[in-house]
PDB file of C-alpha atoms in Angstrom:
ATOM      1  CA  UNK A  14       0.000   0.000   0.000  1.00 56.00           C
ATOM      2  CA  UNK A  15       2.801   2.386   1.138  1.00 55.00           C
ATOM      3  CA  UNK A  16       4.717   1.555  -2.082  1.00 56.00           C
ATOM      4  CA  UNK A  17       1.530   2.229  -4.341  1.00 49.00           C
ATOM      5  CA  UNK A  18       0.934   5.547  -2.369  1.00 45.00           C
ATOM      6  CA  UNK A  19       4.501   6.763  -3.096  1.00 52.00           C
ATOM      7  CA  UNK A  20       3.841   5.969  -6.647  1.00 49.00           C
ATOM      8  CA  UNK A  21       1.263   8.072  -6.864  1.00 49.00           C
ATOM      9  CA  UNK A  22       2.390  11.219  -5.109  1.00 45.00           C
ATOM     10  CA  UNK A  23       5.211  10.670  -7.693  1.00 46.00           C
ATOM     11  CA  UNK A  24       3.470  10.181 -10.370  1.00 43.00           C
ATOM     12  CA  UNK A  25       1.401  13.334  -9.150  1.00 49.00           C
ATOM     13  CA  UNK A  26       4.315  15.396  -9.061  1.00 46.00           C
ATOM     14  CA  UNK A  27       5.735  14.277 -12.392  1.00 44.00           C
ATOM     15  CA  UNK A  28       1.781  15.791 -14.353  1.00 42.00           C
ATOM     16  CA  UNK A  29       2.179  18.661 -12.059  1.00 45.00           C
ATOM     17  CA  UNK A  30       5.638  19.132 -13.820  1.00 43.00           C
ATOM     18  CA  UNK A  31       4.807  18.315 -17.162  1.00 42.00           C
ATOM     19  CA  UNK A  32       0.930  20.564 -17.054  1.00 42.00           C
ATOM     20  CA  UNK A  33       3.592  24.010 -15.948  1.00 44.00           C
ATOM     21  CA  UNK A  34       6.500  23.264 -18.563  1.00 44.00           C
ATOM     22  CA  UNK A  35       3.430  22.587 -21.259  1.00 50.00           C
ATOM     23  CA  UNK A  36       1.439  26.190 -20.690  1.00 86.00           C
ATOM     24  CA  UNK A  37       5.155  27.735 -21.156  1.00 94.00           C
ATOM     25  CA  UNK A  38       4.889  29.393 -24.861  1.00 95.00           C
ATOM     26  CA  UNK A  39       8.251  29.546 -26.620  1.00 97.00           C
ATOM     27  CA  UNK A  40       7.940  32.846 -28.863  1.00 97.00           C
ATOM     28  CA  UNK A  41      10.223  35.366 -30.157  1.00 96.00           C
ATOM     29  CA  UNK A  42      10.818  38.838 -29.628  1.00 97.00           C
ATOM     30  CA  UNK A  43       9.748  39.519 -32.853  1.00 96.00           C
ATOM     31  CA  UNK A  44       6.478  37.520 -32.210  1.00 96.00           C
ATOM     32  CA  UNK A  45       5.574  39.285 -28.864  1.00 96.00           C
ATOM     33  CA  UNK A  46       6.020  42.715 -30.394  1.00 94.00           C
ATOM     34  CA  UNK A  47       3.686  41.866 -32.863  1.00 96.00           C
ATOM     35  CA  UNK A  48       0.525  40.400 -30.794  1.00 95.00           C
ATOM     36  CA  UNK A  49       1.312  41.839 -26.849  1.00 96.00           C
ATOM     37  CA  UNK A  50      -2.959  41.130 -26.311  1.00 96.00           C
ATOM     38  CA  UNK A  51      -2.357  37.534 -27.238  1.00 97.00           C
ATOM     39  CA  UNK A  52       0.459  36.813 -24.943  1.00 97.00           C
ATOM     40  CA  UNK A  53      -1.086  39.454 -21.924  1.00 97.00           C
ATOM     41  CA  UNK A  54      -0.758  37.509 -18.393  1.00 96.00           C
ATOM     42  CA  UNK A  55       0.984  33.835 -20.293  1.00 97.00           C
ATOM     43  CA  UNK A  56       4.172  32.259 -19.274  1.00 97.00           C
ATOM     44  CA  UNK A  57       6.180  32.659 -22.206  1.00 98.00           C
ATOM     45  CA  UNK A  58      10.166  31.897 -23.341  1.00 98.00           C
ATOM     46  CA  UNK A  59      12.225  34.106 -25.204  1.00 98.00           C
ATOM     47  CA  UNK A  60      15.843  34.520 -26.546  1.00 97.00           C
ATOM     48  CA  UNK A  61      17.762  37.868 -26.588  1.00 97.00           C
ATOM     49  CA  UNK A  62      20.513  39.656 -25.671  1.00 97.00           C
ATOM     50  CA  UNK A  63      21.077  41.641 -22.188  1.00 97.00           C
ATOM     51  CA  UNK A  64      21.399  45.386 -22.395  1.00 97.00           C
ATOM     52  CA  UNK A  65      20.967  48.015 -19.653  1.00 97.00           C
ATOM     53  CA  UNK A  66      21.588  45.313 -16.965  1.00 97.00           C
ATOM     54  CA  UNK A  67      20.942  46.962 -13.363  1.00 97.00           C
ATOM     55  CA  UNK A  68      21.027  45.315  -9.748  1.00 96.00           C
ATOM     56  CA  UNK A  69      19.173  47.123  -7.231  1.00 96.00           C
ATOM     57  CA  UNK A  70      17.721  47.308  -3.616  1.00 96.00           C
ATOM     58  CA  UNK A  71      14.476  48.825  -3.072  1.00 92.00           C
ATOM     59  CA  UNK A  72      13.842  50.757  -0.496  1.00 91.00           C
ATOM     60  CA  UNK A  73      12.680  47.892   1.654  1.00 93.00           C
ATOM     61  CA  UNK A  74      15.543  46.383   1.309  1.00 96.00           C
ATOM     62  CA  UNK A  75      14.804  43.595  -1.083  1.00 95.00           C
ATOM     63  CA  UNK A  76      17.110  42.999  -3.891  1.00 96.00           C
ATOM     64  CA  UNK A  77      15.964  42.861  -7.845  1.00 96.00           C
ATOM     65  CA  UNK A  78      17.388  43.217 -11.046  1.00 96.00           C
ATOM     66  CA  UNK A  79      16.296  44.689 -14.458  1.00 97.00           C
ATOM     67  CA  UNK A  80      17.202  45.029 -18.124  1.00 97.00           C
ATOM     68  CA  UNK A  81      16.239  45.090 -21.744  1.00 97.00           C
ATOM     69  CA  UNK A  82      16.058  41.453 -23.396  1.00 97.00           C
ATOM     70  CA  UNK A  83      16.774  42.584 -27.492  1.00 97.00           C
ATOM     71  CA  UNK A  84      16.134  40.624 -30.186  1.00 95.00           C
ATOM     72  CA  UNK A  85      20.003  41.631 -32.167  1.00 93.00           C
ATOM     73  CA  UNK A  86      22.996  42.647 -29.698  1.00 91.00           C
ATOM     74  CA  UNK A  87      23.187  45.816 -29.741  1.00 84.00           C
ATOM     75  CA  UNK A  88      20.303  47.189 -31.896  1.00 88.00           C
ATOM     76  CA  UNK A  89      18.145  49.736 -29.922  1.00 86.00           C
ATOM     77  CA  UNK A  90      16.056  49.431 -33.289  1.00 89.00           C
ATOM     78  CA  UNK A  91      15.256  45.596 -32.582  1.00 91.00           C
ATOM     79  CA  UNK A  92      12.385  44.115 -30.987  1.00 95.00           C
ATOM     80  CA  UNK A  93      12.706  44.048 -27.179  1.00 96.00           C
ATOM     81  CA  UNK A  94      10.712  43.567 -23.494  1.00 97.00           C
ATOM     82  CA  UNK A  95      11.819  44.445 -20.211  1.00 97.00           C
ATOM     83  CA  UNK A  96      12.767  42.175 -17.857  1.00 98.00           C
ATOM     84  CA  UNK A  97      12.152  41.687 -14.065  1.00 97.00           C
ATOM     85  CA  UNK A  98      13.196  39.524 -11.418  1.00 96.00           C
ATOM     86  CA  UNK A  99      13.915  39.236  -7.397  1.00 95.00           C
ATOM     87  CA  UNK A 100      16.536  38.536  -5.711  1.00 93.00           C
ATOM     88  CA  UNK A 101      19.801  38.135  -7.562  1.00 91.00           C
ATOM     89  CA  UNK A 102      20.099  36.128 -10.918  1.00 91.00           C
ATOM     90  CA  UNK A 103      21.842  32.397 -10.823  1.00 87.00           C
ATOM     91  CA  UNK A 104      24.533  34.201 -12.483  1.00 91.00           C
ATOM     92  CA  UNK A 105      26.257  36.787 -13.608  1.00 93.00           C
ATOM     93  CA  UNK A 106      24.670  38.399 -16.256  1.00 95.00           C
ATOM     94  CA  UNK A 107      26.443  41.171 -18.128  1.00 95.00           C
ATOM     95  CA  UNK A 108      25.113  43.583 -21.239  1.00 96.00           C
ATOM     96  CA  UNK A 109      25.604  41.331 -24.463  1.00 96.00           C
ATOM     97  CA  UNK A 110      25.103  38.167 -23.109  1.00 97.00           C
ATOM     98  CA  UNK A 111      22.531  36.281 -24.689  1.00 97.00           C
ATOM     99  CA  UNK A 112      20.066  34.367 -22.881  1.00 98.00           C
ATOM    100  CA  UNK A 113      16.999  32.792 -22.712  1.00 97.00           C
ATOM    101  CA  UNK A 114      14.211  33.868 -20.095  1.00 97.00           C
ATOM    102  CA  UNK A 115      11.032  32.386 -18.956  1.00 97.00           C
ATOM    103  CA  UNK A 116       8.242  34.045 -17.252  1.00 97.00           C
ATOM    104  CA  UNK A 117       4.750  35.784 -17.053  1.00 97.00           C
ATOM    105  CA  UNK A 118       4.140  38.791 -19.770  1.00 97.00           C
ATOM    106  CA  UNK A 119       2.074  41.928 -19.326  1.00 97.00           C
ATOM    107  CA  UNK A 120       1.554  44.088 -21.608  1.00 96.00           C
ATOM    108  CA  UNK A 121       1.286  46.990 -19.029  1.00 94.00           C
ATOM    109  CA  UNK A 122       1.702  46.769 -14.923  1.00 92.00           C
ATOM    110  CA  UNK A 123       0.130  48.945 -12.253  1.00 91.00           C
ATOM    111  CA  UNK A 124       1.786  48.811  -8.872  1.00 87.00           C
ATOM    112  CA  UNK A 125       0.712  52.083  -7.013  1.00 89.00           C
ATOM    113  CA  UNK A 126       1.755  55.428  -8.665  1.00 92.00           C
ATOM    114  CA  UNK A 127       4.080  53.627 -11.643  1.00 89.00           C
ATOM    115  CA  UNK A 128       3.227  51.617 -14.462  1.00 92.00           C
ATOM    116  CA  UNK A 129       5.320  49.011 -16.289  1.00 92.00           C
ATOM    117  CA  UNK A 130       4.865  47.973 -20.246  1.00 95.00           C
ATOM    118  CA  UNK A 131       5.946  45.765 -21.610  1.00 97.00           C
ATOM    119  CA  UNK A 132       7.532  43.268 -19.359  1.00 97.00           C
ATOM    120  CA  UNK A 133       8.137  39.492 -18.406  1.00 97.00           C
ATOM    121  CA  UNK A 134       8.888  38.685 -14.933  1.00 97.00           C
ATOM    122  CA  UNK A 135      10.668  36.053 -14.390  1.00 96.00           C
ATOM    123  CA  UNK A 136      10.962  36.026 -10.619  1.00 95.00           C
ATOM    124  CA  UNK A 137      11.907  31.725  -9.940  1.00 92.00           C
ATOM    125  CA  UNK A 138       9.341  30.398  -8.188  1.00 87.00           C
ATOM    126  CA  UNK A 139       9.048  27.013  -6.720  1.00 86.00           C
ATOM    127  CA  UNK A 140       6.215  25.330  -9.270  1.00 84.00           C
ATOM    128  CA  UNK A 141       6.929  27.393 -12.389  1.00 86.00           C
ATOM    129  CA  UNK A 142       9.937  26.862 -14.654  1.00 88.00           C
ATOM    130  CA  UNK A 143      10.859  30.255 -14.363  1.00 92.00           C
ATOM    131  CA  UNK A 144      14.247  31.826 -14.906  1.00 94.00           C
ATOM    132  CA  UNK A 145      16.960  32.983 -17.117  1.00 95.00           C
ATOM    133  CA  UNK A 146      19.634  30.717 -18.482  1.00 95.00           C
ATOM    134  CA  UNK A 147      22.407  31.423 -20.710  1.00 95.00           C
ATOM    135  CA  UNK A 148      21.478  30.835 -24.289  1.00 95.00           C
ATOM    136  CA  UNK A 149      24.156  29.115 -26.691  1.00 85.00           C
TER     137      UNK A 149
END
């Protein structure tokens, strides 16, 4: 019984796994520019290239970082969204570096007297399969 019980937590766990990694939409830049309404409030994965990198502490205390994700290195021109996350990153990220990030979209962001367009946060959180990794 035990062994059938452990099984199926398991098993459990493994649909859980699969159900998050399978509402993650892989899109580009390019794409997201193009429909923002379609992708509003979906987890979704894109590759760019880090400019305007900034760690900061908020006035709480709590550490986050920003930055521009662009579609070509270097290109102000090119098709971009701004990034969010807490905390620190898993590593160093530095202007340039391409990478790939995963997280929830909005197309705009209230949070008292500021608003936010534009942006993916990809804050890690325990049940999502969010993040940024370095992109080859």
């Amino acid at each position: 019984m035990k062994k059938l019980l452990s099984f199926s937590l398991v098993l459990m766990a493994a649909l859980s796994l699969a159900a998050s990694l399978a509402e993650v939409e892989k899109i580009t830049l390019d794409a997201l520019k193009k429909d923002q309404d379609k992708y509003n409030e979906k987890v979704v994965e894109v590759t760019g290239f880090v400019a305007s990198f900034q760690q900061k502490t908020s006035q709480r205390g709590n550490k986050y970082f920003k930055f521009i994700l662009r579609s070509v290195k270097g290109s102000s021109e090119s098709a971009s969204a701004n990034i969010y996350g807490q905390n620190e990153p898993t590593f160093e990220l530095k202007d340039g570096l391409k990478v790939t990030v995963t997280g929830t979209y909005r197309k705009e962001k209230v949070i008292g007297d500021f608003t936010y367009k534009n942006e993916i946060d990809c804050t890690v959180k325990k049940d999502k399969p969010f993040g940024i990794k370095e992109a080859k």
